[in-house]
Coordinates of C-alpha atoms and ligand atoms in Angstrom, one line a residue:
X1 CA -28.1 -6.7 -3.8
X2 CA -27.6 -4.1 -5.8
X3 CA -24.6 -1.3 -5.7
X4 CA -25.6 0.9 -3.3
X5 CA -24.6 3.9 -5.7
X6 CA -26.5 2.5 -8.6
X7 CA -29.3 1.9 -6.0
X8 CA -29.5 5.6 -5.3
X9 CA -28.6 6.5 -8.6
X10 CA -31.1 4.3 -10.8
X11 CA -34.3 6.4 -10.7
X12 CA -32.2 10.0 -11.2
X13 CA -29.0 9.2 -13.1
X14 CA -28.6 12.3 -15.0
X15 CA -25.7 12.1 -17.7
X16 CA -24.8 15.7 -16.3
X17 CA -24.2 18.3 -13.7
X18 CA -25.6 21.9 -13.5
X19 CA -23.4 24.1 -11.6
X20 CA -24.8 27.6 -11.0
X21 CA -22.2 30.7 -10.3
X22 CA -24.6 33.7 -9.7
X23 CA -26.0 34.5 -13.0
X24 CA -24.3 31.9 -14.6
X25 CA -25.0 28.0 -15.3
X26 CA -22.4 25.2 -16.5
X27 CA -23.0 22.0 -17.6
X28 CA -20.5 19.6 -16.8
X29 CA -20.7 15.7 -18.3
X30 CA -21.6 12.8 -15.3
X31 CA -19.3 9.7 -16.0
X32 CA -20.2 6.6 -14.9
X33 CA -18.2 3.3 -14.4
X34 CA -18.6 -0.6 -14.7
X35 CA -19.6 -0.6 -11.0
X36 CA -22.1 2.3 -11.2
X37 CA -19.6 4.8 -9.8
X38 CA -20.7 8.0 -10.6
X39 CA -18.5 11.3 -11.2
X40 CA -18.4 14.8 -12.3
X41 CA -15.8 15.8 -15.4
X42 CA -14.8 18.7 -14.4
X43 CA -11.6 19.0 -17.0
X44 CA -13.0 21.8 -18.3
X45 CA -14.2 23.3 -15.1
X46 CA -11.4 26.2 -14.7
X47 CA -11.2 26.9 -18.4
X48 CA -15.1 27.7 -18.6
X49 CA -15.5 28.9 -14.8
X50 CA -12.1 30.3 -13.8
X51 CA -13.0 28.5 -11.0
X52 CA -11.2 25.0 -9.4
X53 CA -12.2 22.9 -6.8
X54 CA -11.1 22.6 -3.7
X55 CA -10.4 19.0 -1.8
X56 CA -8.6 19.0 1.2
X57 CA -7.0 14.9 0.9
X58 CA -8.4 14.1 -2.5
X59 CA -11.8 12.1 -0.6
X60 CA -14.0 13.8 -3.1
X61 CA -11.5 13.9 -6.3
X62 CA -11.0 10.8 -8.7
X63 CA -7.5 11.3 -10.3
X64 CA -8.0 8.9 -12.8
X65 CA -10.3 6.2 -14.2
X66 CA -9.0 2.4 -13.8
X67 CA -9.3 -0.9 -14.5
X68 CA -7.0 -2.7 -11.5
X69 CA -9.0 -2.7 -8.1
X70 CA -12.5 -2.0 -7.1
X71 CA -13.9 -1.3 -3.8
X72 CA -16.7 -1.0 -2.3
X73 CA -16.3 0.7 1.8
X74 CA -19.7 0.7 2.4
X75 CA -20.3 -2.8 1.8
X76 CA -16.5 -4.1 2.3
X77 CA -16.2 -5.1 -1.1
X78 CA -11.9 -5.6 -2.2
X79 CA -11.9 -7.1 -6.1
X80 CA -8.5 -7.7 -8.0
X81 CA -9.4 -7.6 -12.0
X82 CA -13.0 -8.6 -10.8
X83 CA -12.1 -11.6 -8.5
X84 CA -13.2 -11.3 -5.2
X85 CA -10.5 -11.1 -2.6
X86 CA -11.9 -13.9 -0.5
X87 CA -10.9 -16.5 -3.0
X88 CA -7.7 -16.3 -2.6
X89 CA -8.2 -17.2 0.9
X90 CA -6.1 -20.6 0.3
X91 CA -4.7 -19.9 -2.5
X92 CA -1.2 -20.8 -3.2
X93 CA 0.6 -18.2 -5.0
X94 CA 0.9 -14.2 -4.6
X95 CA 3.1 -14.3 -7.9
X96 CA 0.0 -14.9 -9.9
X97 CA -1.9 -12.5 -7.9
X98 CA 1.2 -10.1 -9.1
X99 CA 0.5 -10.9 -12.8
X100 CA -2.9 -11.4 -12.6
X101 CA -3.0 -7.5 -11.5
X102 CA 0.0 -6.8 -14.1
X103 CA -1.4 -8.4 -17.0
X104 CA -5.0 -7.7 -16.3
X105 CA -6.0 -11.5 -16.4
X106 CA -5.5 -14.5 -15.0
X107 CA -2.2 -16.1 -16.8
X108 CA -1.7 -18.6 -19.0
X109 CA 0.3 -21.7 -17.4
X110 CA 3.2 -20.5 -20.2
X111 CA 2.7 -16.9 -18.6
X112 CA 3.0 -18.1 -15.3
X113 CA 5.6 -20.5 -15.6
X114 CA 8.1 -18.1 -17.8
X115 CA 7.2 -15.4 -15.1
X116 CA 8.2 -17.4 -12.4
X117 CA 11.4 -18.4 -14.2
X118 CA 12.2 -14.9 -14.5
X119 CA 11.7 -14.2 -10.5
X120 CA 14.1 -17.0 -10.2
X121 CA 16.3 -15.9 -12.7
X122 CA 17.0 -12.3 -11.5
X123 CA 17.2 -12.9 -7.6
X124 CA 20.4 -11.7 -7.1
X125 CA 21.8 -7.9 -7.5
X126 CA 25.0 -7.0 -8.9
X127 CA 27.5 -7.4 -6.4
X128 CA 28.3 -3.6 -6.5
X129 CA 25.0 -2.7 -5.1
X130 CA 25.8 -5.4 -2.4
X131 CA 28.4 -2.9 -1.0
X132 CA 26.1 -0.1 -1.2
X133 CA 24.9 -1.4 1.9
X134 CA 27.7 -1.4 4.0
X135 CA 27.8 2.4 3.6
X136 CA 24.0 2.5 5.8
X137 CA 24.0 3.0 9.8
X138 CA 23.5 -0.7 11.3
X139 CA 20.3 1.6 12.6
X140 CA 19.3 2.8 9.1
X141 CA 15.9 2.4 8.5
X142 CA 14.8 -0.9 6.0
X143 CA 12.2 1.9 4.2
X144 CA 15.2 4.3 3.5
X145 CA 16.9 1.5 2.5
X146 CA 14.4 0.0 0.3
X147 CA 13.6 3.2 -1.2
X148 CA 16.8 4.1 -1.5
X149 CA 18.3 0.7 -3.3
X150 CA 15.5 0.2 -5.5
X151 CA 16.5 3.7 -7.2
X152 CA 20.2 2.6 -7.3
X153 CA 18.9 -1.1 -9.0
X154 CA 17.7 1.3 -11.9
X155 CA 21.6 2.5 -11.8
X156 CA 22.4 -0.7 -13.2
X157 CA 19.8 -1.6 -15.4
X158 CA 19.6 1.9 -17.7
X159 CA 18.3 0.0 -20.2
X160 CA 15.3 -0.4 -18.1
X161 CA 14.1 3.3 -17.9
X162 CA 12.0 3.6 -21.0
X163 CA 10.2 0.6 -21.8
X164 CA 9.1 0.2 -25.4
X165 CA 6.5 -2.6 -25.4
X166 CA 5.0 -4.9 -22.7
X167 CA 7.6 -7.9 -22.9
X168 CA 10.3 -4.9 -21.6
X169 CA 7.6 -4.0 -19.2
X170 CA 7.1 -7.2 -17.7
X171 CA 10.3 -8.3 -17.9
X172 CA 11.5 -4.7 -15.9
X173 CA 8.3 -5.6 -13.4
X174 CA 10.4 -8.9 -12.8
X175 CA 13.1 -7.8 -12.0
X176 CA 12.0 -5.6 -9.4
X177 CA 9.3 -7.6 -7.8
X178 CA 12.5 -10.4 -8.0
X179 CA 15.0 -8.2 -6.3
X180 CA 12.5 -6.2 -3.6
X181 CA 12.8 -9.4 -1.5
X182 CA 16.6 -9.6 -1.9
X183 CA 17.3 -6.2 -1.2
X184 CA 14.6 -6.4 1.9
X185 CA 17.2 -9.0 3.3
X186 CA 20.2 -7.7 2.7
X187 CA 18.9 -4.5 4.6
X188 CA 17.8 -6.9 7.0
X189 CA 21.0 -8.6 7.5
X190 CA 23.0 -5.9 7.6
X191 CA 21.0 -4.5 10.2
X192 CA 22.1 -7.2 12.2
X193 CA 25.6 -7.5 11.1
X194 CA 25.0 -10.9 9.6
X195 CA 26.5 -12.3 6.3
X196 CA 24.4 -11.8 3.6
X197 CA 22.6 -14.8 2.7
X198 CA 21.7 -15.6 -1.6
X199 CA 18.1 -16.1 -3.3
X200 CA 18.1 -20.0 -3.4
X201 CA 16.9 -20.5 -7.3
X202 CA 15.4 -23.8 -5.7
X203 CA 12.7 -21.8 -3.5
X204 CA 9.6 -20.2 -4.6
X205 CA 8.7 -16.7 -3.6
X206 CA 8.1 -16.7 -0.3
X207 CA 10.3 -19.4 0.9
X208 CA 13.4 -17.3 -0.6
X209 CA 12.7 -14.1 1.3
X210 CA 12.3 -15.8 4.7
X211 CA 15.4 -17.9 3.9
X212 CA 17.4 -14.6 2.6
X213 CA 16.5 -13.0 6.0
X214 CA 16.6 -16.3 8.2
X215 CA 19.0 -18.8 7.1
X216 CA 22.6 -18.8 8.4
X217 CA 25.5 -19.9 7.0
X218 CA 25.6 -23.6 5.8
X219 CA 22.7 -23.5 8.0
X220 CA 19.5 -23.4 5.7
X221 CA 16.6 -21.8 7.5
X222 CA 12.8 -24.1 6.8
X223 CA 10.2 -22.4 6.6
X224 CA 7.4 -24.4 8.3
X225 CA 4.0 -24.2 5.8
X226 CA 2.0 -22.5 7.9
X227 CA 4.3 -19.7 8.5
X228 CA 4.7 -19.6 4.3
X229 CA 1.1 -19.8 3.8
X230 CA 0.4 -16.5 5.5
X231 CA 3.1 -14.5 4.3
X232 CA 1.9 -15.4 1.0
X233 CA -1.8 -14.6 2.5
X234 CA -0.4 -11.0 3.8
X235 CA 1.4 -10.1 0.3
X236 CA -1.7 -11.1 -1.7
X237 CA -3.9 -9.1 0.7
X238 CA -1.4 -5.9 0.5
X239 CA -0.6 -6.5 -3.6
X240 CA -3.5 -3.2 -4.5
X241 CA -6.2 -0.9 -2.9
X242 CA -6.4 1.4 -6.0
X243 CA -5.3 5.0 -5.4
X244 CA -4.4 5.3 -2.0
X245 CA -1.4 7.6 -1.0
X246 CA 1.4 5.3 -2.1
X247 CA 0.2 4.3 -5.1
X248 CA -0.9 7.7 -5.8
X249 CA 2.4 8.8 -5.7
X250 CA 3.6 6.1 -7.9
X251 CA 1.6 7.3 -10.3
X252 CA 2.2 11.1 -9.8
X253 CA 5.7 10.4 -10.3
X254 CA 5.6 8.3 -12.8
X255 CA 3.2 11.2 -14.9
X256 CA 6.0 12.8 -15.3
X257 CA 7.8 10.5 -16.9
X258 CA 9.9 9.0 -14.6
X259 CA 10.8 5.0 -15.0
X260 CA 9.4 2.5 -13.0
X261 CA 12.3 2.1 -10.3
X262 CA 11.9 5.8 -9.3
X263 CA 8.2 5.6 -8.8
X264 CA 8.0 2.6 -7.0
X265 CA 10.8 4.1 -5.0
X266 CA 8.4 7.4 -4.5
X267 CA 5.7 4.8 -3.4
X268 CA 7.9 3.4 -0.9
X269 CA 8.6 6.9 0.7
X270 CA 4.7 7.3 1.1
X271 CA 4.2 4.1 2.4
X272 CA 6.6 4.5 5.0
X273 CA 4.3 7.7 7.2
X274 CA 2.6 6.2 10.1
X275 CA -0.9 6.9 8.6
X276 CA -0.2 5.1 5.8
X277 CA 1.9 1.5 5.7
X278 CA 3.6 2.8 9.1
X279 CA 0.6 2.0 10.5
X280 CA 1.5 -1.9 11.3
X281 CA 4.1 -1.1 13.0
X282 CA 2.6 1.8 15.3
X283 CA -0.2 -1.3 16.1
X284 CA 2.8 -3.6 17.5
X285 CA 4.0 -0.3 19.6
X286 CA 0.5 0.2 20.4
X287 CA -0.6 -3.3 21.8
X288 CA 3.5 -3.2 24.0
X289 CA 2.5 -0.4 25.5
X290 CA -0.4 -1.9 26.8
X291 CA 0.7 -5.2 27.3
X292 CA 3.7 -3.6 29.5
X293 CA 1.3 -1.8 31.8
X294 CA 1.5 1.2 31.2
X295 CA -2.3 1.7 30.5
X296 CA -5.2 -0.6 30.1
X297 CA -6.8 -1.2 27.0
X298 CA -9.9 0.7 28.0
X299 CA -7.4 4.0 29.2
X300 CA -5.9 3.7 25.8
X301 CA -9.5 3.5 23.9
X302 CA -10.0 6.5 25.8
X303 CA -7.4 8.5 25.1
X304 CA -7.5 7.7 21.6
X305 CA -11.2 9.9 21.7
X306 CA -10.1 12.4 23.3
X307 CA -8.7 15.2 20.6
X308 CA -6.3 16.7 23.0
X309 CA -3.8 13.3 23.3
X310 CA -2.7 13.2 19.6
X311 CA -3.6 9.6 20.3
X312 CA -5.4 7.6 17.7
X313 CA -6.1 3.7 18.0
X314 CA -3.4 2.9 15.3
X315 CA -4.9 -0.3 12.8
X316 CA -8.6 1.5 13.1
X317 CA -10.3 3.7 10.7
X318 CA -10.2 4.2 6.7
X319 CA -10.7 6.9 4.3
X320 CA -12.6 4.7 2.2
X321 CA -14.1 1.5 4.2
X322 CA -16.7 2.8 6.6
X323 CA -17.9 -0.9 7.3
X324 CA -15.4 -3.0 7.7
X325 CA -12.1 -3.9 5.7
X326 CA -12.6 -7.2 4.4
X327 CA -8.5 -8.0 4.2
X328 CA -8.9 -7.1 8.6
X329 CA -11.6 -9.9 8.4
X330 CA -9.6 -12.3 7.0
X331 CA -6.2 -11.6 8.7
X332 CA -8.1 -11.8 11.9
X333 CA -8.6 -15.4 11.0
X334 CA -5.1 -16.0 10.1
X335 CA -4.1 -14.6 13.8
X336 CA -6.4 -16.7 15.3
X337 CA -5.4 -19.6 13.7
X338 CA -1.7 -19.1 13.6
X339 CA -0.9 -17.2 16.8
X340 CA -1.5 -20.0 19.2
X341 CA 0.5 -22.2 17.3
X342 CA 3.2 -20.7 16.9
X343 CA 4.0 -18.6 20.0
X344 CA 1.1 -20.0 22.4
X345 CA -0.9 -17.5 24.2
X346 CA 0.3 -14.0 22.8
X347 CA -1.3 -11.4 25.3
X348 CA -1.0 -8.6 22.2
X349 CA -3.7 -11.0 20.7
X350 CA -5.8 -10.7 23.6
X351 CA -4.8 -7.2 24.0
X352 CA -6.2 -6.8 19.9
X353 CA -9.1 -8.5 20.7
X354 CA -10.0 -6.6 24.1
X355 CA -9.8 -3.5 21.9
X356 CA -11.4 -4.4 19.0
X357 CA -14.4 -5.2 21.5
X358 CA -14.2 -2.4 23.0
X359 CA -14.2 0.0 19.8
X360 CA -17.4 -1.6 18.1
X361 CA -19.3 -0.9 20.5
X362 CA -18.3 3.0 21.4
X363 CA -20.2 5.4 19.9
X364 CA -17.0 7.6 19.6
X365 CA -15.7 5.0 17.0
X366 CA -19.0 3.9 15.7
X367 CA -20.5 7.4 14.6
X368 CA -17.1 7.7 13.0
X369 CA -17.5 4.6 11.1
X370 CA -14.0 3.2 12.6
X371 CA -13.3 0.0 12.1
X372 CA -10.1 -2.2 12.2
X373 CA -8.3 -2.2 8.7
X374 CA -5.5 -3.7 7.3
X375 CA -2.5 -3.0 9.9
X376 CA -4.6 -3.9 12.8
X377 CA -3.8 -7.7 12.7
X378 CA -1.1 -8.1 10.5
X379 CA 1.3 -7.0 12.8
X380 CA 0.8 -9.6 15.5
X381 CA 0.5 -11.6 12.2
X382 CA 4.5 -10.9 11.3
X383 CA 5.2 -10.7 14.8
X384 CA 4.3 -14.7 15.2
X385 CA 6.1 -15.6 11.9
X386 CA 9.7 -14.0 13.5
X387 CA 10.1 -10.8 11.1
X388 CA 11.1 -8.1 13.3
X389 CA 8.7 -4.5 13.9
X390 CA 10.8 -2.8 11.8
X391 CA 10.5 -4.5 8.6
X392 CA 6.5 -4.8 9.0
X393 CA 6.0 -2.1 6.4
X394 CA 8.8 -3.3 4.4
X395 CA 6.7 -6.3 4.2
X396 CA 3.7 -4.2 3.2
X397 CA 5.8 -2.8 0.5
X398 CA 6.5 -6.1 -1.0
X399 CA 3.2 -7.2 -1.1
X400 CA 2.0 -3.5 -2.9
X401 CA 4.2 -3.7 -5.3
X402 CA 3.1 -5.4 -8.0
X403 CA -0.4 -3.0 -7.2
X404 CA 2.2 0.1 -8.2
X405 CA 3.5 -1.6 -10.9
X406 CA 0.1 -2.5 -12.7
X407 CA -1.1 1.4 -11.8
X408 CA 2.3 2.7 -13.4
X409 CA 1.8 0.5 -16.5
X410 CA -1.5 1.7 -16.8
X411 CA -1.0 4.9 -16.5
X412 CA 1.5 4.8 -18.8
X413 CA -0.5 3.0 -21.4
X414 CA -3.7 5.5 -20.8
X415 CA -4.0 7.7 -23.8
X416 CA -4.0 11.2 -23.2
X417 CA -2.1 11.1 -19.7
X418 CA -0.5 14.3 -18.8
X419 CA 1.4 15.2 -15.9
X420 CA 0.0 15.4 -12.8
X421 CA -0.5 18.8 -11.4
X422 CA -2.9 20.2 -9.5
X423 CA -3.8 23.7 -8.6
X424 CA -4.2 25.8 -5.5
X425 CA -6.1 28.4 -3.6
X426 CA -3.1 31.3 -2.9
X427 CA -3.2 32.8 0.9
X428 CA -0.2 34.1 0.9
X429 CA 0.9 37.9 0.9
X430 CA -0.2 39.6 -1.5
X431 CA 1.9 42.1 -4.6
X432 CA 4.9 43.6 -2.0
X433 CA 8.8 44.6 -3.1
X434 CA 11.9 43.7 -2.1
X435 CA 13.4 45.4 1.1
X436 CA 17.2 46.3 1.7
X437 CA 18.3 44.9 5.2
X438 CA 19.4 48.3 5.7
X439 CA 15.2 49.3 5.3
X440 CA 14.2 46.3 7.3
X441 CA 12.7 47.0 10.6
Ligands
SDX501 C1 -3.7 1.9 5.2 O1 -6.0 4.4 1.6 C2 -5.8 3.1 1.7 O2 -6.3 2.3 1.0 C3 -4.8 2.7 2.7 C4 -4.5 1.2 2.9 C5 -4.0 0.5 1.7 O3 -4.1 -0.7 1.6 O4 -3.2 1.2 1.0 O5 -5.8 0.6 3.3 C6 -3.5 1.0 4.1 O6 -3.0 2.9 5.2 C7 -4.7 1.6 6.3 C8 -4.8 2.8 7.3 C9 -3.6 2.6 8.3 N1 -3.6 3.8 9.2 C10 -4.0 3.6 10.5 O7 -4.4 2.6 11.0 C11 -3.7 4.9 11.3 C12 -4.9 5.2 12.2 N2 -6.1 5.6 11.4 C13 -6.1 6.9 11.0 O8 -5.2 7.8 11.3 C14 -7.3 7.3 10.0 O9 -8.4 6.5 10.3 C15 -6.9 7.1 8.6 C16 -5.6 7.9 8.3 C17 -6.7 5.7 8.2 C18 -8.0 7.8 7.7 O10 -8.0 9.1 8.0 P1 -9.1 10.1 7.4 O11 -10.0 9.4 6.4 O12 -8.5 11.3 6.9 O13 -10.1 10.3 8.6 P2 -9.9 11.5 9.6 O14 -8.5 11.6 10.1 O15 -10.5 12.8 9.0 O16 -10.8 11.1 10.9 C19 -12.2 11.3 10.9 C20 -12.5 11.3 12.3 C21 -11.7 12.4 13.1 O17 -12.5 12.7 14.3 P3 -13.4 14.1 14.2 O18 -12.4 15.2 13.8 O19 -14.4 13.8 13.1 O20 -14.0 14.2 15.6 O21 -12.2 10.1 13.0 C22 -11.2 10.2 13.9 C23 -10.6 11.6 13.6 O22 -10.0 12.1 14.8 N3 -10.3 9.1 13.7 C24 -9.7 8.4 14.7 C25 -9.0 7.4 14.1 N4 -9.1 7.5 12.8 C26 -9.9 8.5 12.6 N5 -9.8 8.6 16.1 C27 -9.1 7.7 16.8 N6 -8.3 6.7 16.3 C28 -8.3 6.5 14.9 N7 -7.5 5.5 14.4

């Protein structure tokens, strides 16, 4: 079928945009993309108009043209480099998914192979950062820590802030997307006042995090298949959604010229808001509350329409899919397929499903196009697998990452990138003079 846009678009695509100001017309060029995206240049739109735009949230501005992630909302559509999301339903690995958004390609077996060496290779952090740690609150939160020790990671790797080809690049890439997991469980660990445990050069991805976070002391923690299976499935569903707020800010600090570790750091802070990454673990709180009696699902649907509770039905809506997410799809199947088996009959499943009934078929939530996305099932997902509420999103962030990485690196290879900055509308007072206190009222 085709694009919807190119559908609407085919008969009238102009290659540009008349914008009439009273007595005055502008031309301004229509761009189009490989998907039939369609937008309006307006670089020049303030120089020629002394006008700007105005876009409360950006859901009407493109920052940028790129290569990484396309999606469709209208017809659920979530492509990494081209591929389908769906295919990697089974598939084995989120490091290739991490290079295959890196490099832009799927990898050679050499690519992979050296890649993986290097995630092996740079597991561990210098032992000074180790006792950074100690100096957190047992009650710190992971985010603040993540965010907070990736920028200190760039304190011992200086010769990791500017990157002079792509074999630096990738090689900086690795070490982060290495250590993210180790640092993830040393926060973790701390949090619980456990020893810290070490990357295992022996384990693959996945199996390292969850045995930095789970294994004790001479006491190696396995991690069953299925459990690894859909971590990997989560990370490789989280690794890009092109420029939502994280990686937005990833990129608007990293306009400025700031290295990679402080951006990703920046991302991490965005992440963190309860709109945003938050969100999986405001669906956990969401579904206890519930689950604890304290309102049915159908009182909680309800009070999440009505404007006046500041309650929203956290895992439902999305800026951009107005269908259905296709990653909620999937990770549905994941929960119903995992759940049972490993924790039996989990009434926040039921709970999930009750209200996922219930909100496809209110016209509140359908005239509003709200649908479950991401965070909605993930949760219960993480939940099942033993990782504790408050390192959902730090799970989130691991899976993004190599999303922020690819957008920073392209970004930084885009000719003609300047420094993000965008304009405003002034309300404020207007041309007054300083006052002495002894003339203030
Ligand atoms: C992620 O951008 C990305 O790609 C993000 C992400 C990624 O991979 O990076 O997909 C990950 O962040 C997923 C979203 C996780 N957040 C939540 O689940 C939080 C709950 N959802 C929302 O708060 C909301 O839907 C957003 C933030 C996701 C989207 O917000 P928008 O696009 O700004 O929509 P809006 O707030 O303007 O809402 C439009 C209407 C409003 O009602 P009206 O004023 O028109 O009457 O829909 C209502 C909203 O009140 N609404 C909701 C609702 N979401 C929107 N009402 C109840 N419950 C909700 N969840």
């Amino acid at each position: 079928m085709p694009n919807a846009n190119s559908d609407h678009n085919a008969q009238t695509a102009p290659d540009q945009a008349t914008l009439i100001l009273g007595e005055r017309q502008f031309q301004f060029p229509v761009i189009e993309g490989s998907e039939q995206e369609r937008a309006i240049d307006i670089s020049y739109l303030r120089a020629e108009t002394g006008h700007i735009t105005l876009d409360q949230g950006y859901g009407n501005t493109g920052s940028c043209q790129s290569a990484i992630t396309f999606i469709d909302g209208d017809r659920g559509i979530l492509r990494y480099r081209g591929i389908p999301i769906e295919q990697f339903a089974d598939y084995p690995h989120f490091t290739e998914v991490a290079l295959l958004l890196i490099l832009g390609r799927l990898p050679s077996e050499t690519e992979l192979e050296d890649f993986s060496a290097d995630l092996t290779r740079y597991a561990f952090l210098d032992e000074g950062m180790k006792h950074q740690f100690e100096g957190f609150p047992r009650s710190a939160p992971p985010m603040a820590i993540l965010s907070a020790m990736i920028n200190s990671l760039s304190c011992f790797h200086t010769e990791l802030h500017e990157l002079e080809d792509e074999r630096e690049f990738l090689h900086t890439a690795a070490h982060i997307i290495s250590k993210i997991r180790t640092i993830a469980a040393f926060a973790f660990r701390h949090s619980r006042g456990l020893p810290y445990i070490y990357p295992d050069p022996a384990l693959r991805y996945v199996q390292n995090l969850l045995h930095m976070m789970l294994s004790q002391p001479y006491h190696q923690h396995v991690c069953p298949d299925i459990v690894r299976k859909a971590l990997n499935l989560i990370f490789i569903l989280h690794a890009d959604h092109e420029q939502n707020c994280s990686t937005s800010t990833v990129r608007m600090v990293g306009s400025s010229g700031a290295n990679l570790f402080a951006s990703v750091a920046a991302g991490v802070c965005a992440l963190w808001g309860p709109l945003h990454g938050g969100a999986n673990v405001e669906v956990l709180s969401m579904l206890e509350q519930i689950h604890e009696g304290n309102l049915t699902p159908e009182e909680y649907v309800k009070l999440a329409k009505d404007k006046n509770s500041k309650v929203r039905l956290m895992g439902f809506g999305h800026r951009v899919y107005k269908n259905f997410d296709p990653r909620a799809q999937m990770l549905a199947k994941v929960a119903e397929e995992l759940v049972p088996k490993l924790s039996g009959d989990d009434p926040l499943l039921e709970i999930a499903r009750r209200l996922e009934d219930i909100a496809l078929t209110d016209s509140y939530f359908v005239e509003r196009q709200l649908y479950p996305n991401v965070d909605f099932y993930s949760g219960i997902i993480l939940r099942a697998i033993g990782i504790p509420t408050n390192m959902f999103t730090v799970m989130f962030a691991i899976g993004r990452l190599p999303g922020w990485i690819a957008h920073w690196w392209e970004q930084n290879q885009t000719a003609g990138t300047r420094i993000a900055r965008p304009r405003q509308i002034y309300t404020g007072e207007t041309r007054t003079d300083y006052l002495p206190m002894e003339d203030r009222a």
